[in-house]
Amino acid sequence: MDFLTLLNSAPLLLTLAKAALPQAVATTVAFGQWFASVPPCRDLVFETSSYLVCEVDPKLYSIELFWKDPAGKPFQSLHNLDNTQRMAGRTMLFGINAGMYHPDLRPVGLYVERGLEMASVKTGSGRGNFSLQPNGIFYIGGGKAAVRATRDFVRKRPRTDYATQSGPMLVIDGELHPKFQPDGTSRKTRDGVGVRKDGVAVFAISDDTVTFHAFARLFRDALGCDNALFLDGTISSLFAPAIGRNDDYWNLGPMIGVFRKKG
């Protein structure tokens, strides 16, 4: 193409460029919105099982607990929680169920939401995984995340903005729960949370059914968590639509939602 032809074509090229600009801007905006909603999660294979692992630095992300919607009814599902957050103009990067609950969806054991204690700590004996001592508490306070055995938490109770009690503990000060056996036969889908020495909270959910011993080793040996807590099993759920994870169990109790901090 010679210079004269190029010059004569300039108006047409300018018109085409103007027509393409809105679509390019829209595509860029859409990509930016999607990228902002991508959770800090990755697939991980440990030994013979696969997991989805989400590493959350409280300096960069807000970790919050949810139970009831603004009308006072339990959210019941991670989809409902996500929809409510969207209506409030918030993007939940991922949500995960946050511990055990009664048939009416009330939390079992301590539950604190936005500094308000909505269920009391439970220290007595009982049946089921929750009471497989020691159990523990995952909490957020002063912008920091931690997991502590219940007895230690009660002995010197810290200020908490959010807290959920569950059980059993998976890892206690670098040691596996004493009642876990390497040859255990109970295999279920499980989710849990641990906290590393650098303060990063690590959430994990198994893609396969795993034993407690294998799940605890994941947190200690692969994820570097000296303390980790089992959250739930069988109905373990994680919702992260930006990466195509859309678990849809119904009638869940407490849930954890993670959001990107602004600024």
JSON list of C-alpha atoms in Angstrom, two decimals, residues 49-175:
[
{"chain": "A", "resi": 49, "resn": "SER", "atom": "CA", "xyz": [-5.23, -37.77, 47.27]},
{"chain": "A", "resi": 50, "resn": "SER", "atom": "CA", "xyz": [-6.07, -34.47, 45.61]},
{"chain": "A", "resi": 51, "resn": "TYR", "atom": "CA", "xyz": [-7.17, -31.30, 47.35]},
{"chain": "A", "resi": 52, "resn": "LEU", "atom": "CA", "xyz": [-8.16, -27.73, 46.67]},
{"chain": "A", "resi": 53, "resn": "VAL", "atom": "CA", "xyz": [-6.09, -25.47, 48.92]},
{"chain": "A", "resi": 54, "resn": "CYS", "atom": "CA", "xyz": [-6.74, -21.77, 49.53]},
{"chain": "A", "resi": 55, "resn": "GLU", "atom": "CA", "xyz": [-4.02, -19.72, 51.25]},
{"chain": "A", "resi": 56, "resn": "VAL", "atom": "CA", "xyz": [-5.37, -16.51, 52.75]},
{"chain": "A", "resi": 57, "resn": "ASP", "atom": "CA", "xyz": [-3.14, -13.77, 54.14]},
{"chain": "A", "resi": 58, "resn": "PRO", "atom": "CA", "xyz": [-5.28, -11.70, 56.57]},
{"chain": "A", "resi": 59, "resn": "LYS", "atom": "CA", "xyz": [-3.29, -8.63, 55.59]},
{"chain": "A", "resi": 60, "resn": "LEU", "atom": "CA", "xyz": [-4.68, -8.89, 52.06]},
{"chain": "A", "resi": 61, "resn": "TYR", "atom": "CA", "xyz": [-8.00, -10.64, 52.57]},
{"chain": "A", "resi": 62, "resn": "SER", "atom": "CA", "xyz": [-10.93, -10.34, 54.93]},
{"chain": "A", "resi": 63, "resn": "ILE", "atom": "CA", "xyz": [-12.04, -13.63, 56.50]},
{"chain": "A", "resi": 64, "resn": "GLU", "atom": "CA", "xyz": [-15.59, -13.46, 57.85]},
{"chain": "A", "resi": 65, "resn": "LEU", "atom": "CA", "xyz": [-18.13, -15.84, 59.37]},
{"chain": "A", "resi": 66, "resn": "PHE", "atom": "CA", "xyz": [-21.80, -15.98, 58.38]},
{"chain": "A", "resi": 67, "resn": "TRP", "atom": "CA", "xyz": [-24.82, -17.80, 59.73]},
{"chain": "A", "resi": 68, "resn": "LYS", "atom": "CA", "xyz": [-28.02, -15.78, 59.19]},
{"chain": "A", "resi": 69, "resn": "ASP", "atom": "CA", "xyz": [-29.10, -13.41, 56.44]},
{"chain": "A", "resi": 70, "resn": "PRO", "atom": "CA", "xyz": [-30.37, -9.84, 57.07]},
{"chain": "A", "resi": 71, "resn": "ALA", "atom": "CA", "xyz": [-33.88, -11.25, 57.64]},
{"chain": "A", "resi": 72, "resn": "GLY", "atom": "CA", "xyz": [-32.59, -13.46, 60.45]},
{"chain": "A", "resi": 73, "resn": "LYS", "atom": "CA", "xyz": [-32.84, -16.76, 58.58]},
{"chain": "A", "resi": 74, "resn": "PRO", "atom": "CA", "xyz": [-29.88, -19.13, 58.13]},
{"chain": "A", "resi": 75, "resn": "PHE", "atom": "CA", "xyz": [-28.26, -18.73, 54.74]},
{"chain": "A", "resi": 76, "resn": "GLN", "atom": "CA", "xyz": [-28.47, -22.54, 54.29]},
{"chain": "A", "resi": 77, "resn": "SER", "atom": "CA", "xyz": [-26.19, -22.62, 51.25]},
{"chain": "A", "resi": 78, "resn": "LEU", "atom": "CA", "xyz": [-23.03, -20.98, 49.96]},
{"chain": "A", "resi": 79, "resn": "HIS", "atom": "CA", "xyz": [-24.96, -19.90, 46.87]},
{"chain": "A", "resi": 80, "resn": "ASN", "atom": "CA", "xyz": [-27.40, -17.96, 49.02]},
{"chain": "A", "resi": 81, "resn": "LEU", "atom": "CA", "xyz": [-24.52, -16.35, 50.88]},
{"chain": "A", "resi": 82, "resn": "ASP", "atom": "CA", "xyz": [-22.84, -15.37, 47.62]},
{"chain": "A", "resi": 83, "resn": "ASN", "atom": "CA", "xyz": [-26.06, -13.89, 46.20]},
{"chain": "A", "resi": 84, "resn": "THR", "atom": "CA", "xyz": [-26.58, -11.80, 49.34]},
{"chain": "A", "resi": 85, "resn": "GLN", "atom": "CA", "xyz": [-23.02, -10.48, 49.17]},
{"chain": "A", "resi": 86, "resn": "ARG", "atom": "CA", "xyz": [-23.42, -9.59, 45.50]},
{"chain": "A", "resi": 87, "resn": "MET", "atom": "CA", "xyz": [-26.61, -7.67, 46.26]},
{"chain": "A", "resi": 88, "resn": "ALA", "atom": "CA", "xyz": [-24.60, -5.73, 48.85]},
{"chain": "A", "resi": 89, "resn": "GLY", "atom": "CA", "xyz": [-21.96, -4.93, 46.21]},
{"chain": "A", "resi": 90, "resn": "ARG", "atom": "CA", "xyz": [-19.35, -7.34, 47.57]},
{"chain": "A", "resi": 91, "resn": "THR", "atom": "CA", "xyz": [-17.43, -10.05, 45.71]},
{"chain": "A", "resi": 92, "resn": "MET", "atom": "CA", "xyz": [-16.90, -13.19, 47.76]},
{"chain": "A", "resi": 93, "resn": "LEU", "atom": "CA", "xyz": [-13.77, -14.91, 46.43]},
{"chain": "A", "resi": 94, "resn": "PHE", "atom": "CA", "xyz": [-14.74, -18.21, 47.99]},
{"chain": "A", "resi": 95, "resn": "GLY", "atom": "CA", "xyz": [-16.93, -19.64, 50.70]},
{"chain": "A", "resi": 96, "resn": "ILE", "atom": "CA", "xyz": [-16.58, -22.82, 52.71]},
{"chain": "A", "resi": 97, "resn": "ASN", "atom": "CA", "xyz": [-18.65, -24.42, 55.45]},
{"chain": "A", "resi": 98, "resn": "ALA", "atom": "CA", "xyz": [-17.31, -23.48, 58.84]},
{"chain": "A", "resi": 99, "resn": "GLY", "atom": "CA", "xyz": [-18.03, -26.16, 61.40]},
{"chain": "A", "resi": 100, "resn": "MET", "atom": "CA", "xyz": [-20.69, -28.39, 62.85]},
{"chain": "A", "resi": 101, "resn": "TYR", "atom": "CA", "xyz": [-24.26, -27.45, 63.64]},
{"chain": "A", "resi": 102, "resn": "HIS", "atom": "CA", "xyz": [-27.52, -28.71, 65.12]},
{"chain": "A", "resi": 103, "resn": "PRO", "atom": "CA", "xyz": [-30.46, -29.91, 62.96]},
{"chain": "A", "resi": 104, "resn": "ASP", "atom": "CA", "xyz": [-31.94, -26.40, 63.16]},
{"chain": "A", "resi": 105, "resn": "LEU", "atom": "CA", "xyz": [-28.61, -25.07, 61.79]},
{"chain": "A", "resi": 106, "resn": "ARG", "atom": "CA", "xyz": [-27.48, -23.53, 65.10]},
{"chain": "A", "resi": 107, "resn": "PRO", "atom": "CA", "xyz": [-23.70, -23.72, 65.56]},
{"chain": "A", "resi": 108, "resn": "VAL", "atom": "CA", "xyz": [-22.36, -26.40, 67.89]},
{"chain": "A", "resi": 109, "resn": "GLY", "atom": "CA", "xyz": [-19.96, -24.71, 70.30]},
{"chain": "A", "resi": 110, "resn": "LEU", "atom": "CA", "xyz": [-18.52, -21.22, 70.19]},
{"chain": "A", "resi": 111, "resn": "TYR", "atom": "CA", "xyz": [-19.64, -18.97, 67.39]},
{"chain": "A", "resi": 112, "resn": "VAL", "atom": "CA", "xyz": [-18.68, -15.28, 67.18]},
{"chain": "A", "resi": 113, "resn": "GLU", "atom": "CA", "xyz": [-19.72, -13.00, 64.33]},
{"chain": "A", "resi": 114, "resn": "ARG", "atom": "CA", "xyz": [-18.56, -9.38, 64.10]},
{"chain": "A", "resi": 115, "resn": "GLY", "atom": "CA", "xyz": [-17.55, -9.46, 67.72]},
{"chain": "A", "resi": 116, "resn": "LEU", "atom": "CA", "xyz": [-20.95, -10.76, 68.92]},
{"chain": "A", "resi": 117, "resn": "GLU", "atom": "CA", "xyz": [-20.99, -14.15, 70.64]},
{"chain": "A", "resi": 118, "resn": "MET", "atom": "CA", "xyz": [-23.99, -15.98, 69.24]},
{"chain": "A", "resi": 119, "resn": "ALA", "atom": "CA", "xyz": [-23.25, -19.44, 70.69]},
{"chain": "A", "resi": 120, "resn": "SER", "atom": "CA", "xyz": [-21.21, -20.32, 73.77]},
{"chain": "A", "resi": 121, "resn": "VAL", "atom": "CA", "xyz": [-18.04, -22.38, 73.91]},
{"chain": "A", "resi": 122, "resn": "LYS", "atom": "CA", "xyz": [-18.62, -26.06, 74.62]},
{"chain": "A", "resi": 123, "resn": "THR", "atom": "CA", "xyz": [-16.12, -27.84, 76.87]},
{"chain": "A", "resi": 124, "resn": "GLY", "atom": "CA", "xyz": [-18.05, -30.90, 78.03]},
{"chain": "A", "resi": 125, "resn": "SER", "atom": "CA", "xyz": [-17.95, -34.42, 76.65]},
{"chain": "A", "resi": 126, "resn": "GLY", "atom": "CA", "xyz": [-20.25, -35.74, 73.97]},
{"chain": "A", "resi": 127, "resn": "ARG", "atom": "CA", "xyz": [-20.50, -37.93, 70.92]},
{"chain": "A", "resi": 128, "resn": "GLY", "atom": "CA", "xyz": [-19.19, -37.57, 67.40]},
{"chain": "A", "resi": 129, "resn": "ASN", "atom": "CA", "xyz": [-16.21, -35.86, 65.82]},
{"chain": "A", "resi": 130, "resn": "PHE", "atom": "CA", "xyz": [-16.84, -32.56, 67.58]},
{"chain": "A", "resi": 131, "resn": "SER", "atom": "CA", "xyz": [-16.17, -34.16, 70.96]},
{"chain": "A", "resi": 132, "resn": "LEU", "atom": "CA", "xyz": [-13.10, -36.11, 69.90]},
{"chain": "A", "resi": 133, "resn": "GLN", "atom": "CA", "xyz": [-10.83, -34.25, 72.31]},
{"chain": "A", "resi": 134, "resn": "PRO", "atom": "CA", "xyz": [-9.01, -32.07, 71.89]},
{"chain": "A", "resi": 135, "resn": "ASN", "atom": "CA", "xyz": [-11.26, -30.05, 69.66]},
{"chain": "A", "resi": 136, "resn": "GLY", "atom": "CA", "xyz": [-10.49, -26.46, 68.81]},
{"chain": "A", "resi": 137, "resn": "ILE", "atom": "CA", "xyz": [-11.40, -22.98, 67.67]},
{"chain": "A", "resi": 138, "resn": "PHE", "atom": "CA", "xyz": [-10.53, -21.05, 64.52]},
{"chain": "A", "resi": 139, "resn": "TYR", "atom": "CA", "xyz": [-10.73, -17.32, 65.10]},
{"chain": "A", "resi": 140, "resn": "ILE", "atom": "CA", "xyz": [-9.91, -13.91, 63.70]},
{"chain": "A", "resi": 141, "resn": "GLY", "atom": "CA", "xyz": [-8.92, -11.11, 66.05]},
{"chain": "A", "resi": 142, "resn": "GLY", "atom": "CA", "xyz": [-7.10, -7.86, 65.49]},
{"chain": "A", "resi": 143, "resn": "GLY", "atom": "CA", "xyz": [-6.58, -8.71, 61.84]},
{"chain": "A", "resi": 144, "resn": "LYS", "atom": "CA", "xyz": [-4.83, -12.00, 62.66]},
{"chain": "A", "resi": 145, "resn": "ALA", "atom": "CA", "xyz": [-5.96, -15.61, 62.21]},
{"chain": "A", "resi": 146, "resn": "ALA", "atom": "CA", "xyz": [-5.28, -18.46, 64.61]},
{"chain": "A", "resi": 147, "resn": "VAL", "atom": "CA", "xyz": [-6.25, -22.00, 65.52]},
{"chain": "A", "resi": 148, "resn": "ARG", "atom": "CA", "xyz": [-6.05, -23.11, 69.14]},
{"chain": "A", "resi": 149, "resn": "ALA", "atom": "CA", "xyz": [-7.21, -26.12, 71.11]},
{"chain": "A", "resi": 150, "resn": "THR", "atom": "CA", "xyz": [-10.36, -25.21, 73.04]},
{"chain": "A", "resi": 151, "resn": "ARG", "atom": "CA", "xyz": [-8.76, -25.72, 76.44]},
{"chain": "A", "resi": 152, "resn": "ASP", "atom": "CA", "xyz": [-5.97, -23.26, 75.55]},
{"chain": "A", "resi": 153, "resn": "PHE", "atom": "CA", "xyz": [-8.41, -20.76, 74.08]},
{"chain": "A", "resi": 154, "resn": "VAL", "atom": "CA", "xyz": [-10.58, -20.81, 77.23]},
{"chain": "A", "resi": 155, "resn": "ARG", "atom": "CA", "xyz": [-7.57, -20.57, 79.56]},
{"chain": "A", "resi": 156, "resn": "LYS", "atom": "CA", "xyz": [-6.52, -17.24, 78.09]},
{"chain": "A", "resi": 157, "resn": "ARG", "atom": "CA", "xyz": [-9.32, -16.10, 75.87]},
{"chain": "A", "resi": 158, "resn": "PRO", "atom": "CA", "xyz": [-8.23, -13.60, 73.21]},
{"chain": "A", "resi": 159, "resn": "ARG", "atom": "CA", "xyz": [-10.34, -10.84, 71.73]},
{"chain": "A", "resi": 160, "resn": "THR", "atom": "CA", "xyz": [-12.17, -12.23, 68.72]},
{"chain": "A", "resi": 161, "resn": "ASP", "atom": "CA", "xyz": [-14.02, -10.64, 65.84]},
{"chain": "A", "resi": 162, "resn": "TYR", "atom": "CA", "xyz": [-14.99, -14.01, 64.38]},
{"chain": "A", "resi": 163, "resn": "ALA", "atom": "CA", "xyz": [-14.72, -17.51, 65.85]},
{"chain": "A", "resi": 164, "resn": "THR", "atom": "CA", "xyz": [-16.02, -20.99, 65.18]},
{"chain": "A", "resi": 165, "resn": "GLN", "atom": "CA", "xyz": [-15.52, -24.08, 67.33]},
{"chain": "A", "resi": 166, "resn": "SER", "atom": "CA", "xyz": [-15.24, -27.48, 65.72]},
{"chain": "A", "resi": 167, "resn": "GLY", "atom": "CA", "xyz": [-13.43, -30.73, 66.16]},
{"chain": "A", "resi": 168, "resn": "PRO", "atom": "CA", "xyz": [-11.33, -32.61, 66.32]},
{"chain": "A", "resi": 169, "resn": "MET", "atom": "CA", "xyz": [-8.07, -30.69, 66.10]},
{"chain": "A", "resi": 170, "resn": "LEU", "atom": "CA", "xyz": [-6.01, -32.11, 63.25]},
{"chain": "A", "resi": 171, "resn": "VAL", "atom": "CA", "xyz": [-2.61, -30.79, 64.32]},
{"chain": "A", "resi": 172, "resn": "ILE", "atom": "CA", "xyz": [-1.74, -29.52, 67.82]},
{"chain": "A", "resi": 173, "resn": "ASP", "atom": "CA", "xyz": [1.56, -27.65, 68.16]},
{"chain": "A", "resi": 174, "resn": "GLY", "atom": "CA", "xyz": [3.11, -29.68, 65.36]},
{"chain": "A", "resi": 175, "resn": "GLU", "atom": "CA", "xyz": [1.78, -33.07, 66.49]}
]
